[in-house]
Coordinates of C-alpha atoms in Angstrom, one line a residue:
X931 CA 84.6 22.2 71.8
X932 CA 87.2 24.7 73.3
X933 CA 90.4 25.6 71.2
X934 CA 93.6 25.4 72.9
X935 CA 95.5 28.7 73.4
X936 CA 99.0 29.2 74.2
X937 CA 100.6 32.6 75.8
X938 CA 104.0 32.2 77.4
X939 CA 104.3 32.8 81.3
X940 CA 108.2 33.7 81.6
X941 CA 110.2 36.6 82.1
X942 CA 110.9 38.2 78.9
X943 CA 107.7 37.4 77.5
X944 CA 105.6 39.0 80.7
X945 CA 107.9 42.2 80.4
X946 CA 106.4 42.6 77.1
X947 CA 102.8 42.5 77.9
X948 CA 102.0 38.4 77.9
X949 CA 99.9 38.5 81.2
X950 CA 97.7 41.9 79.3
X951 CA 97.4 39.5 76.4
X952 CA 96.3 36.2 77.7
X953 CA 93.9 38.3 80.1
X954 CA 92.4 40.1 76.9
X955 CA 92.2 36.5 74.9
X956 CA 90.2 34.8 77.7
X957 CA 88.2 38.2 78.0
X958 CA 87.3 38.7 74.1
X959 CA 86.6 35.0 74.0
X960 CA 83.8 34.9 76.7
X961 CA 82.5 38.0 75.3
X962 CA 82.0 36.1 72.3
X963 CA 80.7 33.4 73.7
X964 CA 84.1 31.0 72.4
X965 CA 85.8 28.4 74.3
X966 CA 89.1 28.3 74.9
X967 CA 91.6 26.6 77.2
X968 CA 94.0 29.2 77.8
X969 CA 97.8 27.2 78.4
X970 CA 100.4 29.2 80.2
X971 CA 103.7 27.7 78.2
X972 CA 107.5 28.7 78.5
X973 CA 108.9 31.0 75.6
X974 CA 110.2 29.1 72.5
X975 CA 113.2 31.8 73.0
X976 CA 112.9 33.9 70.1
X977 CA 112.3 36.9 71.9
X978 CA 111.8 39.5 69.4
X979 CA 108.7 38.0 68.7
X980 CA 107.5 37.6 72.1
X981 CA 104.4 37.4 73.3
X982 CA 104.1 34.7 70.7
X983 CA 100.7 33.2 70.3
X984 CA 100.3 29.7 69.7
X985 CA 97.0 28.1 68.5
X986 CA 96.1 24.4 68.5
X987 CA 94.9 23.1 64.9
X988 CA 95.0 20.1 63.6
X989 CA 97.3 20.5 61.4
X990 CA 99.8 21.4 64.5
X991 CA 100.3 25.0 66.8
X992 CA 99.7 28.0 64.3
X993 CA 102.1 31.1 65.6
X994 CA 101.7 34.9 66.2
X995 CA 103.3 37.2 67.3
X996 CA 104.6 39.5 68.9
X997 CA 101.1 39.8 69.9
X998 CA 99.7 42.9 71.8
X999 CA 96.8 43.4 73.8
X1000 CA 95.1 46.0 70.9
X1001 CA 96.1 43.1 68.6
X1002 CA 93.4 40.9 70.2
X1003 CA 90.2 41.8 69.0
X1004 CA 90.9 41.9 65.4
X1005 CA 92.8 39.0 65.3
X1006 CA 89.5 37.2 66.9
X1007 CA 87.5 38.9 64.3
X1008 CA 89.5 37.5 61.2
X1009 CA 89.2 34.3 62.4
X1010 CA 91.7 33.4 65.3
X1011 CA 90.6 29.8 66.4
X1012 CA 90.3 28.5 63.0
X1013 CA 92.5 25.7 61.6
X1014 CA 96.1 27.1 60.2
X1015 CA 94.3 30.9 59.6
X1016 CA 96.6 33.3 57.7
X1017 CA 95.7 36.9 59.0
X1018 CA 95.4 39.3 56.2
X1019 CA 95.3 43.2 56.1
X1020 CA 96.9 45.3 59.1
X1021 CA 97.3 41.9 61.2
X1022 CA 99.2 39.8 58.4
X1023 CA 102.6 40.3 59.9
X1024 CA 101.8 39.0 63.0
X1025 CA 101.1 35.5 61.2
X1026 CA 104.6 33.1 62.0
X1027 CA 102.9 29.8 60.3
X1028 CA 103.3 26.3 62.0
X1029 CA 105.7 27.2 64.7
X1030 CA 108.0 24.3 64.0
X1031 CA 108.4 25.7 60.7
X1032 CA 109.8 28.8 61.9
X1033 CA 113.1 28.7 60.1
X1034 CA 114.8 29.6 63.7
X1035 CA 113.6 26.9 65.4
X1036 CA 113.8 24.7 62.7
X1037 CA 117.8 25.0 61.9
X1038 CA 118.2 24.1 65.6
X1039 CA 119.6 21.3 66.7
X1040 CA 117.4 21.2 70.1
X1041 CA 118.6 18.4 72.7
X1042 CA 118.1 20.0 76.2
X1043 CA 115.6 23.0 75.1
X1044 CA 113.4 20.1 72.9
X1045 CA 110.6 21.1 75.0
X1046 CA 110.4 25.2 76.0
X1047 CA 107.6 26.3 74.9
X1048 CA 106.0 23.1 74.0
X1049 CA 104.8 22.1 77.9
X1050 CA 103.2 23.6 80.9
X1051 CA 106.6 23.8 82.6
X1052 CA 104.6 22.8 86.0
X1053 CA 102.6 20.0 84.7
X1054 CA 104.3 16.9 85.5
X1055 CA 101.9 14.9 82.8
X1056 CA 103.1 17.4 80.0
X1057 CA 106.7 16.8 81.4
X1058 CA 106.3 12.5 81.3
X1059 CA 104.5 13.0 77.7
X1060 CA 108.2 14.3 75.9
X1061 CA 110.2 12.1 77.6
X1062 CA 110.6 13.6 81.4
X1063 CA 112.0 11.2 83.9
X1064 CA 112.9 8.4 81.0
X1065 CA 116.4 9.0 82.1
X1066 CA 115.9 8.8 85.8
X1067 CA 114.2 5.6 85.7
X1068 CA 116.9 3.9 83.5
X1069 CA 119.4 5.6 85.7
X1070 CA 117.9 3.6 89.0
X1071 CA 118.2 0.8 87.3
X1072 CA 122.0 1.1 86.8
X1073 CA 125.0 0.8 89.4
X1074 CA 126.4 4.6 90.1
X1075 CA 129.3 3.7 88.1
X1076 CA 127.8 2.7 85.1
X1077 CA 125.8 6.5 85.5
X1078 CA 129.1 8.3 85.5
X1079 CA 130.3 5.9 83.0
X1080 CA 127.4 6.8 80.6
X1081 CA 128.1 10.7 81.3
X1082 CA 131.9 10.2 80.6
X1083 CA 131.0 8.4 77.0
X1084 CA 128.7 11.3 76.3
X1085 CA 131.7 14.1 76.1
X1086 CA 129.6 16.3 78.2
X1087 CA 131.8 19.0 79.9
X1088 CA 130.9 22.0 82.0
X1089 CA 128.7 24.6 80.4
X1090 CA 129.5 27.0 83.1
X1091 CA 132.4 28.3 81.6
X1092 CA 135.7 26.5 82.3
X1093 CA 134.2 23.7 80.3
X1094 CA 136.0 20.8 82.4
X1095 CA 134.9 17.2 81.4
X1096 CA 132.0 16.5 83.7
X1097 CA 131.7 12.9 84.3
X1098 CA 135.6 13.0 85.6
X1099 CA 134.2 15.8 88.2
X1100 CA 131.2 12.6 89.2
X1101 CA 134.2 10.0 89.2
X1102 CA 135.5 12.1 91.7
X1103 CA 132.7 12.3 94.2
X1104 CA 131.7 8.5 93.6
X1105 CA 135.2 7.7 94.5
X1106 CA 135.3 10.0 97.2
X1107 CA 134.1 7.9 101.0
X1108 CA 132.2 10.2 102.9
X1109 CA 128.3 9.9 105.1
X1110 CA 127.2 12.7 103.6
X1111 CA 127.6 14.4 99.7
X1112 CA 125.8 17.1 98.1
X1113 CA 124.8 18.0 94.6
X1114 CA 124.9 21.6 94.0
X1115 CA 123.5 23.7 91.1
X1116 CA 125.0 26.8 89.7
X1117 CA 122.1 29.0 88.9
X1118 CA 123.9 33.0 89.7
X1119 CA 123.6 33.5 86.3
X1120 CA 125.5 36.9 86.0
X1121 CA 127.0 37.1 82.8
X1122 CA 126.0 39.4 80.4
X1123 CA 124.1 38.6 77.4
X1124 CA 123.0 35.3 79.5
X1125 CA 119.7 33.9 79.9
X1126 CA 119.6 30.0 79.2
X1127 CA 119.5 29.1 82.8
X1128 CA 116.7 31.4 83.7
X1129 CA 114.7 29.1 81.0
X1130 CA 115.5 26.4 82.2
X1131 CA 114.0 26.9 84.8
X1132 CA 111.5 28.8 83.9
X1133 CA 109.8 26.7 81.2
X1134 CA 111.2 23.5 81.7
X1135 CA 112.2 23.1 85.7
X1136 CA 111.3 19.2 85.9
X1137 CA 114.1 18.5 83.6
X1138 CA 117.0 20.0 86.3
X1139 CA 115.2 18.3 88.9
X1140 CA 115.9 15.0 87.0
X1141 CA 119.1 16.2 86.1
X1142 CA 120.1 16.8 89.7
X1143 CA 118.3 13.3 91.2
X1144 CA 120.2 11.7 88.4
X1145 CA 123.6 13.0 89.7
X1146 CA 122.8 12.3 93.1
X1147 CA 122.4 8.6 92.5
X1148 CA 125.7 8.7 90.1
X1149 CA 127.8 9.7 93.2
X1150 CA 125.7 8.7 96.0
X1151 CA 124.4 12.2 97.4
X1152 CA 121.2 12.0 99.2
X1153 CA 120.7 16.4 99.0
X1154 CA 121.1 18.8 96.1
X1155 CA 120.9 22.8 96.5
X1156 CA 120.1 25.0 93.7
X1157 CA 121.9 28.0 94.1
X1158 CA 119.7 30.7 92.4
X1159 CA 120.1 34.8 91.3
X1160 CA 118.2 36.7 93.3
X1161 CA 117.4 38.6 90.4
X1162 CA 115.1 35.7 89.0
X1163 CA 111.9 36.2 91.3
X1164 CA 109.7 34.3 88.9
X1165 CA 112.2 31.4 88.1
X1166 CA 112.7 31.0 92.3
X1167 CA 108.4 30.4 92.3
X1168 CA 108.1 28.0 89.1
X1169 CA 111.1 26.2 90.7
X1170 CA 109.9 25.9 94.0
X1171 CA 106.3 24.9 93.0
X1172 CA 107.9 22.2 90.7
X1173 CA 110.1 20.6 93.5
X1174 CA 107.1 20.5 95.5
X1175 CA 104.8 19.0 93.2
X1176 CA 108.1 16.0 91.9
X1177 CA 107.8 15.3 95.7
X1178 CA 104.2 14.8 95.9
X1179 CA 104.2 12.4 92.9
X1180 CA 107.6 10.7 94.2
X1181 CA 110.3 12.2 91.8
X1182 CA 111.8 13.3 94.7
X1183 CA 112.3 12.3 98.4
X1184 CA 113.1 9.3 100.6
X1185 CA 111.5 7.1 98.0
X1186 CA 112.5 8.2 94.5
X1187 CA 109.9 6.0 92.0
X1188 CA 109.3 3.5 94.5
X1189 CA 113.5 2.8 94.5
X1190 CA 113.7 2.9 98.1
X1191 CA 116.9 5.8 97.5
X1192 CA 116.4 9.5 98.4
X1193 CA 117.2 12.5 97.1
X1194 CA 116.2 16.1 98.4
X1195 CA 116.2 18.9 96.7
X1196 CA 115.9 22.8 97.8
X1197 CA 116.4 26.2 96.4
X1198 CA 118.6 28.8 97.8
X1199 CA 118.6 32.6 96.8
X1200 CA 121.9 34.0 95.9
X1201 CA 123.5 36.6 97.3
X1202 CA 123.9 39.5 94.4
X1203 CA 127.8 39.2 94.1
X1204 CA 129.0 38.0 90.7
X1205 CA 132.1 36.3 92.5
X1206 CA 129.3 34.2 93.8
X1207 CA 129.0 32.2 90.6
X1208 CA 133.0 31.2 91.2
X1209 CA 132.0 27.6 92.9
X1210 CA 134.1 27.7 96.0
X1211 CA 132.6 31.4 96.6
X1212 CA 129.0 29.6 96.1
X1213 CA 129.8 27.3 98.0
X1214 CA 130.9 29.6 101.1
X1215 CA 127.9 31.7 100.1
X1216 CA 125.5 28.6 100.5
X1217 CA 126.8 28.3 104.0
X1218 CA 125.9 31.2 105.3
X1219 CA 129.0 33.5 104.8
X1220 CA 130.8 36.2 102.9
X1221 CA 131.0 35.2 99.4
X1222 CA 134.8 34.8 99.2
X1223 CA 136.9 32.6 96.8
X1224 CA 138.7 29.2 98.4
X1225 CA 142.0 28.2 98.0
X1226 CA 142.5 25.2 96.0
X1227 CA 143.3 22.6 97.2
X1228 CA 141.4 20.7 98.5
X1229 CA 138.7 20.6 95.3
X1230 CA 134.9 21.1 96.1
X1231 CA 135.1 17.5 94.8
X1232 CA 137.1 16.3 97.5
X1233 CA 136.2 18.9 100.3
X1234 CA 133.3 20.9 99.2
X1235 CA 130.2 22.0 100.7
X1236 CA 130.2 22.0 104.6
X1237 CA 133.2 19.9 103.8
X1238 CA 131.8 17.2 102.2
X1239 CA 132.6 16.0 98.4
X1240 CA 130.5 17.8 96.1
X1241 CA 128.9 18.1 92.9
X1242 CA 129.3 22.0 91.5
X1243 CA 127.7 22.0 88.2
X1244 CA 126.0 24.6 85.9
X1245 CA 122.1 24.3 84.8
X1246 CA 123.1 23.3 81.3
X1247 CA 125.4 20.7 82.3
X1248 CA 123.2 19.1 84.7
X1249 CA 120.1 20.0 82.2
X1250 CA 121.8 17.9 79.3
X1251 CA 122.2 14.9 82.2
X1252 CA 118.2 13.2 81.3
X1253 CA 119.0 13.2 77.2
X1254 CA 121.9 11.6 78.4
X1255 CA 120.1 8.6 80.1
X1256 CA 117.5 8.7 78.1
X1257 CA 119.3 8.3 74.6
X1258 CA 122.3 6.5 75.6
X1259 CA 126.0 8.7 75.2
X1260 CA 126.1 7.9 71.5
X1261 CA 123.2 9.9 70.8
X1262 CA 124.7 12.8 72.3
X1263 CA 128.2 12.9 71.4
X1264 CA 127.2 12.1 67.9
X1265 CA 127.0 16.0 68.0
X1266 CA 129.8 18.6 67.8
X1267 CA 133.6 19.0 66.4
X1268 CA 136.9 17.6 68.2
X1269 CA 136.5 17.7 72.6
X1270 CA 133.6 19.8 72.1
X1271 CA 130.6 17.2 72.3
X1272 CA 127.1 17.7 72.2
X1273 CA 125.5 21.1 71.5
X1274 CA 126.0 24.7 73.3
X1275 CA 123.0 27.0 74.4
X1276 CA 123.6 30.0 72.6
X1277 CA 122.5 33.0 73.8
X1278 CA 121.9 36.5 71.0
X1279 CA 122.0 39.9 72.9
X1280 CA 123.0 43.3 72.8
X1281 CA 122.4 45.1 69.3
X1282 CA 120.7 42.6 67.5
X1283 CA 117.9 42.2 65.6
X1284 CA 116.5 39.2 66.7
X1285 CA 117.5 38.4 69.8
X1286 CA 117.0 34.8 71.7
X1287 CA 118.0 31.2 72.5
X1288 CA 119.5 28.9 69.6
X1289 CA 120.4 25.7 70.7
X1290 CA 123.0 24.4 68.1
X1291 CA 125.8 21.7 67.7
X1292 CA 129.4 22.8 68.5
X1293 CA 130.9 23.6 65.4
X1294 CA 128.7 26.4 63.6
X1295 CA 130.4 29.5 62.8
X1296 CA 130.2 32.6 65.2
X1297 CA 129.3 34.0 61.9
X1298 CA 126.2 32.3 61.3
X1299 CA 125.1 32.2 64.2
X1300 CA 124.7 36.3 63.8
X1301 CA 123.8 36.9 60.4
X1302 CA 121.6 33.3 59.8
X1303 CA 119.7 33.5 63.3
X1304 CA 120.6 37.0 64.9
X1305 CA 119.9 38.9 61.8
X1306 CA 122.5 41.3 62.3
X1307 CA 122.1 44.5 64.7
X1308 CA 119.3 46.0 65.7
X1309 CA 120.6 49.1 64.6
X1310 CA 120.9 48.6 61.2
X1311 CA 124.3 49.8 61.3
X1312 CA 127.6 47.6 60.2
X1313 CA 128.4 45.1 63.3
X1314 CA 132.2 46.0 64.4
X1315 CA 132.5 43.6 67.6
X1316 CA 131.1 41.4 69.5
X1317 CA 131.6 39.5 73.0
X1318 CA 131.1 35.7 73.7
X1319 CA 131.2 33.9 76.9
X1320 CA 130.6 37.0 79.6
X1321 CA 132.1 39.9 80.8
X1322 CA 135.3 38.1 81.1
X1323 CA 135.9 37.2 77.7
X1324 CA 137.3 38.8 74.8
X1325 CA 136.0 41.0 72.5
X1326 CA 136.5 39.6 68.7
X1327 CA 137.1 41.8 65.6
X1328 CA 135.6 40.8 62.2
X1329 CA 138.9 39.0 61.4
X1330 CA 137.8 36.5 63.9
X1331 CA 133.6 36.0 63.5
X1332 CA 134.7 32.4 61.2
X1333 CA 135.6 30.7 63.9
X1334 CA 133.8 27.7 64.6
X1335 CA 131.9 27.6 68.4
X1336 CA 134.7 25.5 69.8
X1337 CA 136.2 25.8 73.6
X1338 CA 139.8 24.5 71.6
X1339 CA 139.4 26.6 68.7
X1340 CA 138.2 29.8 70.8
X1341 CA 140.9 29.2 73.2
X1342 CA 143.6 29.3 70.4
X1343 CA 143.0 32.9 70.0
X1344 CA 142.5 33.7 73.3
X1345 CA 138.8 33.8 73.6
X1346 CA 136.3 32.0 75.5
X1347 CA 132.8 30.1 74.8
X1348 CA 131.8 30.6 78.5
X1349 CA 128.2 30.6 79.7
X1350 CA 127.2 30.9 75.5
X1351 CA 126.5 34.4 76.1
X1352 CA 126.8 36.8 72.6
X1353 CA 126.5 40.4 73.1
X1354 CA 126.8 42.1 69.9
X1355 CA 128.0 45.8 68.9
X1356 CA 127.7 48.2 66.0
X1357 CA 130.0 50.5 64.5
X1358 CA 129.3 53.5 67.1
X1359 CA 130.3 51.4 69.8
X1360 CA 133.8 53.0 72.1
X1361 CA 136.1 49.9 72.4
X1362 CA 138.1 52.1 75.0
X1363 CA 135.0 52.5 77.2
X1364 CA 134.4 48.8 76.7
X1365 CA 137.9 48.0 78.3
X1366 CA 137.5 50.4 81.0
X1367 CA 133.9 48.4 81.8
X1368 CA 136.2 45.6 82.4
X1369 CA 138.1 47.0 84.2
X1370 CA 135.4 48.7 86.7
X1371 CA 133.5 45.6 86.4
X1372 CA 136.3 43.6 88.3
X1373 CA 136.8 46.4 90.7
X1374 CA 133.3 46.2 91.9
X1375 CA 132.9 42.9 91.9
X1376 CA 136.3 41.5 93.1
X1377 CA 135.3 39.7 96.5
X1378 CA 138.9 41.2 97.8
X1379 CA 140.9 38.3 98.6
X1380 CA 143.8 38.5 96.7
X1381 CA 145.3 41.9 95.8
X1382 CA 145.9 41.2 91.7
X1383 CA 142.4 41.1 91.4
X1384 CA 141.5 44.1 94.6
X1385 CA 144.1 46.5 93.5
X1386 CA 144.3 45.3 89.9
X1387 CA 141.3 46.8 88.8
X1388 CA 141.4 49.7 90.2
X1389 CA 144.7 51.0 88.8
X1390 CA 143.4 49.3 85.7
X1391 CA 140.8 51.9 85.8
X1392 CA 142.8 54.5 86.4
X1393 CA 145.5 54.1 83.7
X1394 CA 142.7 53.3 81.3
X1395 CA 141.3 56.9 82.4
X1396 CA 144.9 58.5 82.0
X1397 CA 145.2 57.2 78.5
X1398 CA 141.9 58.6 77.6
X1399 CA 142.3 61.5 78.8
X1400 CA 145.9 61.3 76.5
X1401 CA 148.0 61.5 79.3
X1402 CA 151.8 60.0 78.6
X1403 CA 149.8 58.0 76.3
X1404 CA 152.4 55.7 75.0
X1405 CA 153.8 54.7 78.5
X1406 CA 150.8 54.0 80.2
X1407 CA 149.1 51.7 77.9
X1408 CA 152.7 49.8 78.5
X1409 CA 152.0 49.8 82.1
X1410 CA 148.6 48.8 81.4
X1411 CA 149.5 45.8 79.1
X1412 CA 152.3 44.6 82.4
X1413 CA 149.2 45.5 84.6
X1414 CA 147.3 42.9 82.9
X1415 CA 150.0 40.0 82.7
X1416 CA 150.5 40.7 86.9
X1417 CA 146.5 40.3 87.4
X1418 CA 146.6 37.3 84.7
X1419 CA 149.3 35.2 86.7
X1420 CA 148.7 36.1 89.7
X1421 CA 145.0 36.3 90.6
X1422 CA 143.6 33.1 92.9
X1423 CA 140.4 32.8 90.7
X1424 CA 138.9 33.7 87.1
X1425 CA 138.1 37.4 88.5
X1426 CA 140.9 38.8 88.2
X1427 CA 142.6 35.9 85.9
X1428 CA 140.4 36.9 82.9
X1429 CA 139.4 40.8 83.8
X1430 CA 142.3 41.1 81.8
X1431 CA 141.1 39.4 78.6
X1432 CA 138.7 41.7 77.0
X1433 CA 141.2 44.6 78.1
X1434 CA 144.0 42.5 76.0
X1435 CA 141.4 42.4 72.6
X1436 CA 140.9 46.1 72.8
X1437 CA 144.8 46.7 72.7
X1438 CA 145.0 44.2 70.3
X1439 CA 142.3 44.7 68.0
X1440 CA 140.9 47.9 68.5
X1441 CA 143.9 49.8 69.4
X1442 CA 142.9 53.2 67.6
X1443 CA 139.9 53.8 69.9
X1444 CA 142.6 53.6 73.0
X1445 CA 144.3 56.7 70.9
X1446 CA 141.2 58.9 70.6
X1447 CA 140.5 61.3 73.7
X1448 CA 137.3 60.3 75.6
X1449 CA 133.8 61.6 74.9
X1450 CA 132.8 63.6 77.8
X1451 CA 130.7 60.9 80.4

């Protein structure tokens, strides 16, 4: 009887030697003449222990990890495919336990990531077996209104950043007459310290597929586009490959289930600009030009893609849509604090210890969600700063870390949730390089519309560089607090409207690193 053996196939995990280790578990297995069926899952998301190893008992999946491909042999030779084994000697701390006992995974509140690392993300069975597609067959058996109804109820707003209620965004295109309307997926996942996305569709693709078809038939669009980074190669195959297969079983097409309604669904690759992920700028992007920010008005909602009304969400808000339907609104909005409803993908980067996914209900303490998962830096060293929702977003001082994950209460302080992105710094970090980054960031990336945002970050740079350099010190970081106001009001999209922000918390709250003279570069 062959023992079931699971090594993650997705991103992080192959960059740390996943595809060495499953070929070395199938190799020292034969050689010993074991049988094993080797499963190629997603990542559970805690990275720093990646490749994590996942046998089948019967007392549930034993974990190990981070595994390496010099690991294998001796862990076969104490013992690997037996029930619940507890490696001792040199190999005991690569021995997790039952993985749903891991104390990360197990203080999660996990509604959309239930089932990374659980499944085969392609197989369609393993997809059906936790729930896949129970919300798309209640949702064809509902009226469109009664879909966007149920999304309303559920508090779900956009996780892409700007957090607007989503189910008013459906009203819109429902209520919008038009032949034709589109469903479009935000998938340039640019910010830094972000990752969700990327496992979404990496480990679990099926459930954005639902998500999507489920949208479609909310508003009555008949095509969906998933707009992808170019930067995910692997995420663009699994995605692809999963499309096809929902197709060939009738998940997707001109016959969804049987239901005699369509839906069509088709990856495009992004086009390596950061403005990109600003929806009109997608949406320009998708058909077939320069990546350039709309006016607004008209709303993509109204006048979207190719001019038709559209549906522009993120892959977390259209990846909580199958709970949703599933569970009924109740059983999502039961979770979070205040307008904040459900729970937020939460994303631990930069100089931290353990670094990964936690998928928690709005409300936990910035705090916690550092020390209690993230284990504090890497480093070692004393955290000083840290940056939540993306390049765009302030940087918050220690004074600030017991806030609870809230778009209100972040908001009130002039900070922003975002994408759930959390880059985290230690003590040696240069606040005043930091805001320069900003700065640089915007003046690379600025798709050149408006001039606020063009010209904006440029001089930014520059008087950022003067007061470095402790040049009329004083007077410049006064021009560069008006230069920040002008970009602020006066920029046409979040670009330049928020370069400004984590500029703003340096001044603010790191002020003496803007009075020290720069390192050389």
């Amino acid at each position: 009887m062959s023992v079931k053996i699971y090594v993650p196939r997705e991103t992080t995990a192959l960059a740390l030697g996943a595809d060495e280790v499953a070929e070395r578990i199938e190799a020292e297995a034969a050689a010993r003449g074991l049988e094993v069926e080797l499963v190629r899952n997603g990542s559970r998301g805690m990275f720093w222990l990646e490749p994590l190893v996942e046998v089948e008992t019967s007392a549930g999946r034993i974990a190990y990890g981070p595994v390496e491909v010099g690991d294998v042999a001796g862990l076969f030779d104490a013992g690997l495919l037996e029930a619940g084994l507890q490696v001792s000697g040199a190999l005991s701390s690569l021995y997790q336990g039952p993985v749903e006992a891991i104390p990360y995974l197990q203080a999660q509140q996990r509604l959309t990531f239930s089932r990374i690392g659980v499944t085969d993300p392609l197989s369609l069975d393993d997809y059906s077996a936790h729930d896949g597609f129970r919300g798309l067959r209640r949702a064809l058996g509902l009226e469109p209104q009664a879909i966007v109804d149920e999304v309303k109820a559920s508090g779900l707003r956009g996780r892409g950043g700007a957090a607007f209620p989503t189910g008013i965004k459906w009203q819109t295109v429902l209520d919008a007459p038009a032949a034709q309307k589109y469903i479009v997926c935000n998938a340039d996942e640019g910010d830094s310290g972000t990752f969700a996305d990327r496992l979404v569709m990496e480990c679990d693709p099926y459930m954005l597929v639902e998500g999507m078809t489920i949208a479609g038939l909310a508003v009555g669009a008949t095509q969906g586009y998933v707009y992808l980074r170019s930067e995910y190669p692997l995420a663009h195959e699994i995605f692809n490959e999963a499309i096809a297969r929902a197709e060939a079983a009738g998940y997707l097409g001109a016959d969804i289930l049987g239901s005699g309604r369509r839906f069509d669904l088709e990856v495009r690759l992004g086009a390596g600009a950061y403005i990109c992920g600003e929806e009109t700028s997608l949406l320009e992007s998708l058909e077939g030009k320069r990546g350039m920010v709309r006016f607004k008005p008209p709303l993509p909602a109204i006048e979207g893609l190719f001019g038709q009304p559209t549906v522009v969400n993120n892959v977390l808000s259209l990846a909580a849509v199958p709970f949703i339907l599933a569970h009924g609104a109740t059983a999502y909005a039961d979770y979070g604090m205040g307008r904040s409803r459900g729970t937020l993908a939460l994303q631990l980067a930069g100089n931290v210890k353990r670094g990964g996914l936690v998928e928690l209900a709005f409300g936990t303490s910035l705090r916690q969600l550092m020390e209690d998962f993230g284990d504090g830096t890497a480093s070692g060293r004393p955290l000083r700063a840290v940056q939540v929702g993306g390049p765009l977003c302030a940087y918050l001082p220690e004074s600030q870390w017991d806030l609870p994950l809230d778009y209100e209460a972040f908001a009130e302080v002039g900070a922003g949730v975002g994408h759930g992105g959390v880059v985290m710094f230690d003590d040696t970090v240069d606040m005043a390089e930091q805001a320069r980054f900003a700065m640089e960031f915007c003046a690379v990336e600025s798709c050149g519309k408006c001039t606020p945002c063009r010209i904006g970050a440029v001089r930014g740079v520059e008087v950022i560089d003067r007061i470095r350099a402790g040049e009329q010190r004083e007077e410049n970081l006064e021009l560069l607090g008006d230069l920040c106001e002008t970009m602020v009001d006066g920029s046409l999209c979040a670009m330049g409207g928020m370069t400004p922000f984590p500029v703003q918390s340096v001044m603010k709250h790191f002020p003496e690193d803007l009075q020290r003279d720069a390192q050389p570069r």
